[in-house]
Coordinates of C-alpha atoms in Angstrom, one line a residue:
M1 CA 23.9 -7.0 6.8
A2 CA 20.2 -7.0 5.8
K3 CA 18.8 -4.2 3.6
H4 CA 16.7 -1.6 5.2
R5 CA 13.0 -2.4 4.6
I6 CA 12.4 0.9 2.8
Y7 CA 14.5 -0.4 -0.1
T8 CA 12.0 -3.2 -0.9
M9 CA 9.0 -1.0 -0.2
S10 CA 7.0 0.0 -3.3
V11 CA 7.2 3.7 -4.1
A12 CA 3.5 3.5 -4.9
Q13 CA 2.9 2.7 -1.2
V14 CA 4.6 5.8 0.0
Y15 CA 3.6 8.2 -2.9
P16 CA 0.1 8.8 -1.5
H17 CA 1.7 9.9 1.8
Y18 CA 3.9 12.4 -0.1
V19 CA 0.8 13.8 -1.9
N20 CA -1.3 13.9 1.3
K21 CA 1.5 15.7 3.2
A22 CA 1.7 18.3 0.4
E23 CA -2.0 18.8 0.0
R24 CA -2.6 19.2 3.7
K25 CA -0.3 22.2 3.5
G26 CA -2.0 23.7 0.4
R27 CA 0.4 22.3 -2.2
T28 CA -0.5 20.0 -5.1
K29 CA 0.1 16.5 -6.5
D30 CA 1.5 18.2 -9.6
E31 CA 4.2 19.8 -7.4
V32 CA 5.0 16.5 -5.8
D33 CA 5.3 14.9 -9.3
H34 CA 7.5 17.9 -10.5
I35 CA 9.9 17.3 -7.6
I36 CA 10.2 13.6 -8.3
R37 CA 10.8 14.2 -12.0
W38 CA 13.4 16.9 -11.2
L39 CA 15.2 14.6 -8.8
T40 CA 15.1 11.4 -11.0
G41 CA 14.8 12.5 -14.6
Y42 CA 11.7 10.4 -15.1
T43 CA 9.0 11.7 -17.4
Q44 CA 5.4 12.0 -16.1
E45 CA 4.5 8.9 -18.1
Q46 CA 7.5 6.9 -16.8
L47 CA 6.6 8.0 -13.2
E48 CA 3.0 6.9 -13.6
A49 CA 4.1 3.5 -15.1
L50 CA 6.6 2.9 -12.2
L51 CA 3.9 3.7 -9.7
E52 CA 1.5 1.3 -11.4
A53 CA 4.2 -1.4 -11.6
E54 CA 4.8 -0.9 -7.9
K55 CA 8.6 -0.6 -8.3
D56 CA 10.5 -0.7 -5.0
F57 CA 12.7 2.3 -4.0
E58 CA 15.9 0.5 -4.7
T59 CA 14.9 -0.2 -8.3
F60 CA 13.2 3.2 -8.7
F61 CA 16.5 5.0 -8.0
A62 CA 18.7 2.5 -9.7
E63 CA 16.7 2.8 -13.0
A64 CA 16.3 6.6 -12.8
P65 CA 17.2 8.1 -16.2
E66 CA 19.3 10.9 -14.7
L67 CA 19.7 11.8 -11.1
N68 CA 19.8 15.6 -11.0
P69 CA 23.4 16.8 -10.1
Q70 CA 21.8 19.7 -8.2
R71 CA 20.5 17.2 -5.6
R72 CA 23.9 17.4 -4.0
K73 CA 22.9 20.9 -2.8
I74 CA 20.2 19.4 -0.6
T75 CA 21.2 19.7 3.0
G76 CA 19.6 19.5 6.3
V77 CA 18.1 17.0 8.7
I78 CA 15.5 14.4 7.9
C79 CA 14.5 11.7 10.5
G80 CA 17.2 13.1 12.8
I81 CA 20.0 12.5 10.2
R82 CA 21.9 15.0 8.1
V83 CA 21.1 14.1 4.4
E84 CA 24.5 15.2 3.2
E85 CA 26.2 12.8 5.6
I86 CA 24.4 9.7 4.6
E87 CA 27.0 7.3 3.2
E88 CA 24.7 4.6 1.6
P89 CA 23.8 6.0 -1.9
T90 CA 20.3 4.6 -2.1
M91 CA 19.3 5.7 1.4
Q92 CA 20.7 9.1 0.6
E93 CA 18.5 9.4 -2.6
I94 CA 15.4 8.3 -0.6
R95 CA 16.2 10.9 2.1
Y96 CA 16.8 13.6 -0.6
L97 CA 13.3 12.9 -1.8
D98 CA 11.9 13.0 1.7
K99 CA 13.6 16.3 2.4
L100 CA 12.3 17.9 -0.9
I101 CA 8.7 16.8 0.1
D102 CA 9.2 18.3 3.5
E103 CA 10.3 21.6 2.0
L104 CA 7.3 21.6 -0.3
A105 CA 5.0 21.0 2.7
R106 CA 6.6 23.8 4.6
G107 CA 5.8 26.2 1.9
K108 CA 9.2 26.7 0.4
A109 CA 9.1 28.2 -3.2
M110 CA 9.5 25.7 -6.0
E111 CA 12.5 27.6 -7.3
K112 CA 14.3 27.1 -4.0
I113 CA 13.3 23.5 -3.7
M114 CA 14.8 22.9 -7.2
R115 CA 18.0 24.6 -6.1
S116 CA 17.8 27.1 -8.9

């Protein structure tokens, strides 16, 4: 079975959409970066380097320094699918990120987004 095309898509291609979605709702690029760092364990410098290198989503998550164990508390529907029920690990990580960006854009407090 062929990989979903999102796996080979550069994170740098999608990142501006995450930022735009957040900024349209009065949130900031810094908050988007904070969410990505929280989820993946990347430092800001590592994140910027990965975006510049145009790493694909599969590599981005495979090389993540430390996926946050709290991410398992992320539940709900994204693109019509419950994130907690996604069986393919990489797709689940991508959808976790999508869900966190949605929560940010909906005005949810950062403490709640970070599941703290």
